[in-house]
CSV table of C-alpha atoms in Angstrom, one decimal:
chain,number,residue,atom,x,y,z
A,24,MET,CA,170.4,27.9,15.5
A,25,LYS,CA,169.9,27.4,19.2
A,26,ILE,CA,173.6,26.6,19.8
A,27,LEU,CA,174.6,29.9,18.3
A,28,ASP,CA,172.1,31.8,20.5
A,29,THR,CA,173.8,30.5,23.6
A,30,LEU,CA,177.4,31.1,22.3
A,31,GLY,CA,179.4,33.0,24.9
A,32,LYS,CA,176.7,32.8,27.7
A,33,SER,CA,177.3,31.0,30.9
A,34,LYS,CA,175.3,29.9,33.9
A,35,LYS,CA,177.2,30.7,37.1
A,36,ALA,CA,176.5,29.9,40.8
A,37,ILE,CA,178.8,30.5,43.8
A,38,GLY,CA,177.1,28.4,46.4
A,39,GLY,CA,177.2,28.2,50.2
A,40,VAL,CA,178.8,25.8,52.6
A,41,ILE,CA,179.1,22.1,51.5
A,42,ALA,CA,176.8,20.5,54.0
A,43,ILE,CA,178.5,17.2,54.4
A,44,ILE,CA,181.9,18.8,55.1
A,45,VAL,CA,180.5,21.1,57.7
A,46,LEU,CA,178.7,18.1,59.3
A,47,VAL,CA,182.1,16.3,59.5
A,48,ILE,CA,183.6,19.3,61.2
A,49,ALA,CA,180.7,19.5,63.7
A,50,ILE,CA,181.2,15.8,64.5
A,51,PHE,CA,184.9,16.2,64.9
A,52,PHE,CA,184.7,19.1,67.3
A,53,ALA,CA,182.0,17.3,69.3
A,54,GLY,CA,184.5,14.4,69.6
A,55,VAL,CA,187.2,16.8,70.8
A,56,HIS,CA,184.8,18.2,73.4
A,57,TYR,CA,183.9,14.8,74.8
A,58,ALA,CA,187.5,13.5,74.6
A,59,SER,CA,188.8,16.5,76.5
A,60,GLY,CA,186.3,16.4,79.4
A,61,SER,CA,186.4,19.4,81.7
A,62,ASN,CA,190.2,19.7,81.8
A,63,ASN,CA,191.3,22.4,79.4
A,64,ASP,CA,194.9,21.1,79.5
A,65,LYS,CA,193.8,18.3,77.1
A,66,ILE,CA,193.2,20.9,74.4
A,67,THR,CA,196.6,21.0,72.8
A,68,SER,CA,197.9,22.3,69.5
A,69,THR,CA,198.8,18.7,68.6
A,70,THR,CA,195.2,17.5,69.2
A,71,ILE,CA,193.7,20.2,67.0
A,72,LYS,CA,196.4,19.8,64.3
A,73,ASN,CA,195.8,16.0,64.1
A,74,GLN,CA,192.0,16.4,63.8
A,75,LEU,CA,192.3,19.1,61.2
A,76,THR,CA,194.7,16.9,59.2
A,77,GLU,CA,192.1,14.1,59.3
A,78,ILE,CA,189.5,16.4,57.8
A,79,ASN,CA,192.1,17.1,55.1
A,80,GLU,CA,190.3,19.7,52.8
A,81,LEU,CA,187.5,22.0,53.7
A,82,ALA,CA,185.5,22.6,50.5
A,83,LEU,CA,183.3,25.7,51.0
A,84,TYR,CA,182.1,27.1,47.7
A,85,SER,CA,181.3,25.7,44.3
A,86,TYR,CA,181.1,27.6,41.0
A,87,ASP,CA,178.9,25.8,38.5
A,88,TYR,CA,178.8,26.8,34.9
A,89,SER,CA,177.5,26.0,31.4
A,90,LYS,CA,179.7,27.0,28.5
A,91,VAL,CA,180.0,27.1,24.7
A,92,GLY,CA,183.5,27.1,23.3
A,93,LYS,CA,185.0,27.2,19.8
A,94,PHE,CA,188.2,25.5,18.7
A,95,SER,CA,190.0,26.6,15.5
A,96,ASN,CA,193.4,25.7,14.1
A,97,LYS,CA,195.4,26.0,10.9
A,98,LEU,CA,198.6,24.4,9.8
A,99,SER,CA,201.5,26.9,9.6
A,100,PHE,CA,204.9,27.1,8.0
A,101,ASN,CA,207.5,29.6,9.1
A,102,GLY,CA,204.8,31.5,11.0
A,103,TRP,CA,202.5,31.7,8.0
A,104,LYS,CA,199.0,30.1,8.2
A,105,ILE,CA,198.5,27.6,5.3
A,106,PRO,CA,195.2,28.3,3.5
A,107,LEU,CA,192.6,25.5,3.3
A,108,THR,CA,194.0,23.7,6.3
A,109,GLN,CA,191.6,25.0,9.0
A,110,LYS,CA,189.8,22.6,11.4
A,111,THR,CA,187.1,23.8,13.8
A,112,PHE,CA,184.5,22.5,16.2
A,113,ILE,CA,182.1,23.9,18.7
A,114,ILE,CA,181.5,22.3,22.1
A,115,THR,CA,178.9,22.9,24.8
A,116,TYR,CA,179.6,21.5,28.3
A,117,ASP,CA,178.9,21.9,32.0
A,118,GLY,CA,181.5,22.1,34.8
A,119,SER,CA,181.9,22.6,38.5
A,120,ILE,CA,184.7,24.2,40.4
A,121,LYS,CA,185.1,23.7,44.2
A,122,ALA,CA,187.3,26.0,46.3
A,123,GLY,CA,188.3,25.9,50.0
A,124,ILE,CA,191.2,25.4,52.4
A,125,ASP,CA,193.8,22.7,52.7
A,126,LEU,CA,193.7,22.0,56.5
A,127,LYS,CA,196.7,19.7,56.4
A,128,GLN,CA,198.8,22.8,56.2
A,129,ALA,CA,197.3,24.5,59.3
A,130,LYS,CA,199.8,25.9,61.8
A,131,ILE,CA,198.6,25.8,65.4
A,132,SER,CA,200.1,27.2,68.5
A,133,ILE,CA,199.0,27.9,72.1
A,134,ASP,CA,200.6,30.9,73.8
A,135,ASN,CA,199.2,31.2,77.4
A,136,GLU,CA,195.5,32.0,76.7
A,137,GLN,CA,196.0,32.6,73.0
A,138,LEU,CA,195.0,29.8,70.6
A,139,ASN,CA,196.5,30.8,67.2
A,140,ILE,CA,195.6,29.0,64.0
A,141,THR,CA,197.2,30.0,60.7
A,142,LEU,CA,195.6,28.5,57.6
A,143,PRO,CA,197.0,28.5,54.0
A,144,ALA,CA,195.3,30.6,51.3
A,145,ALA,CA,192.1,29.4,49.8
A,146,LYS,CA,192.6,27.6,46.6
A,147,ILE,CA,190.7,25.6,43.9
A,148,LEU,CA,190.4,22.1,45.3
A,149,SER,CA,188.7,20.4,42.3
A,150,HIS,CA,187.5,21.2,38.8
A,151,GLU,CA,185.4,18.7,36.9
A,152,ILE,CA,183.7,18.8,33.5
A,153,ASP,CA,180.6,16.6,33.3
A,154,GLU,CA,181.4,14.2,30.4
A,155,ASN,CA,177.7,13.5,29.9
A,156,SER,CA,177.0,17.2,29.2
A,157,ILE,CA,179.5,17.4,26.3
A,158,GLU,CA,178.0,18.1,22.9
A,159,VAL,CA,180.1,18.6,19.8
A,160,TYR,CA,178.8,20.7,16.8
A,161,ASP,CA,180.0,21.9,13.5
A,162,GLU,CA,183.1,19.8,13.1
A,163,SER,CA,185.1,20.8,10.1
A,164,SER,CA,188.5,19.5,9.0
A,165,ASN,CA,190.4,18.3,6.0
A,166,ILE,CA,192.8,15.5,5.0
A,167,PHE,CA,195.8,17.7,5.7
A,168,ASN,CA,194.7,18.7,9.1
A,169,GLN,CA,192.3,16.3,10.7
A,170,ILE,CA,190.7,16.7,14.2
A,171,SER,CA,192.4,14.4,16.8
A,172,ILE,CA,191.8,13.4,20.4
A,173,ASN,CA,194.7,15.7,21.3
A,174,ASP,CA,192.7,18.7,19.9
A,175,TYR,CA,189.9,17.9,22.4
A,176,LYS,CA,192.3,17.4,25.3
A,177,SER,CA,194.2,20.7,24.7
A,178,PHE,CA,190.9,22.5,24.2
A,179,ALA,CA,189.6,21.2,27.5
A,180,THR,CA,192.8,22.2,29.3
A,181,LYS,CA,192.5,25.8,28.0
A,182,GLU,CA,188.8,26.0,28.8
A,183,LYS,CA,189.4,24.8,32.4
A,184,LYS,CA,192.1,27.5,32.9
A,185,LYS,CA,189.8,30.2,31.5
A,186,ASN,CA,186.8,29.1,33.6
A,187,GLU,CA,189.0,29.0,36.8
A,188,LYS,CA,190.2,32.5,36.1
A,189,GLU,CA,186.6,33.6,35.7
A,190,ALA,CA,185.6,31.9,39.0
A,191,ILE,CA,188.4,33.6,40.8
A,192,SER,CA,187.3,37.0,39.3
A,193,ASN,CA,183.8,36.3,40.6
A,194,GLY,CA,185.2,35.9,44.1
A,195,ILE,CA,185.3,32.2,44.8
A,196,LEU,CA,188.6,32.3,46.7
A,197,GLU,CA,187.7,35.4,48.8
A,198,LYS,CA,184.3,34.0,49.7
A,199,SER,CA,185.9,30.7,50.6
A,200,LYS,CA,188.4,32.5,52.9
A,201,THR,CA,185.6,34.4,54.7
A,202,LYS,CA,183.5,31.3,55.1
A,203,ALA,CA,186.4,29.2,56.4
A,204,GLU,CA,187.1,31.7,59.1
A,205,GLN,CA,183.4,31.9,60.1
A,206,THR,CA,183.0,28.1,60.1
A,207,LEU,CA,186.0,27.3,62.1
A,208,THR,CA,185.4,30.1,64.6
A,209,THR,CA,181.8,28.9,65.1
A,210,TYR,CA,182.7,25.3,65.9
A,211,LEU,CA,185.8,26.0,67.9
A,212,GLN,CA,184.0,28.5,70.1
A,213,ALA,CA,181.3,25.9,70.7
A,214,ILE,CA,183.8,23.9,72.7
A,215,PRO,CA,183.8,25.1,76.3
A,216,GLU,CA,187.4,24.1,76.9
A,217,ILE,CA,188.4,26.6,74.1
A,218,LYS,CA,185.7,29.2,74.6
A,219,ASP,CA,186.2,29.5,78.4
A,220,TYR,CA,190.0,29.4,78.5
A,221,TYR,CA,191.4,30.7,75.2
A,222,LYS,CA,191.2,33.7,72.9
A,223,LEU,CA,190.9,32.3,69.4
A,224,ASN,CA,192.9,33.9,66.6
A,225,ILE,CA,192.4,32.6,63.1
A,226,THR,CA,194.6,33.9,60.3
A,227,ILE,CA,194.2,32.9,56.7
A,228,GLU,CA,196.9,33.7,54.2
A,229,ASN,CA,196.1,35.8,51.2
A,230,THR,CA,195.8,34.2,47.8
A,231,LYS,CA,198.6,34.9,45.3
A,232,THR,CA,197.2,35.4,41.9
A,233,ASP,CA,199.2,35.1,38.7
A,234,GLU,CA,198.4,37.8,36.2
């Protein structure tokens, strides 16, 4: 059966910069440039902080996947599985995980000719399962233990956590951290009032992972 042939396989992609977000950044920094004029005193930590807050979240990488998952459950009593009460189903589905930086938490300071920007660790910003991609196969239940909507919800929650862990193992957070530093450095240094008067220091906190 085709579905069994694809069991356990996945289609993964860790993509590049989200073009729309980068375009917003470019427009923003261009705006800062024209608003500041030739007087570098107008470039302040408050100005940069406010603009970064308006951008909100910088989504940098996406991790797209196709999965097959199996749900299985039996009724139990005092820790013993009750025979003939098993319910199962197999689901195929597609999902997309986006990771990046929350710019609202940026810390910015100017110390003489040093422009210091500290950003929070990269994190997963969104995770969506395409409802139109969901296919259910081989449903099996009995009158004592019927499949319910809660079974599908709990299964989806567990699958999401598993796929997020896989995306992190494949480097989505580290790649987002690297790309965030490159992107912000490129556009900040394109502003003469920053490039000509300040040394830019961007620090991104390390991600804490739960084992």
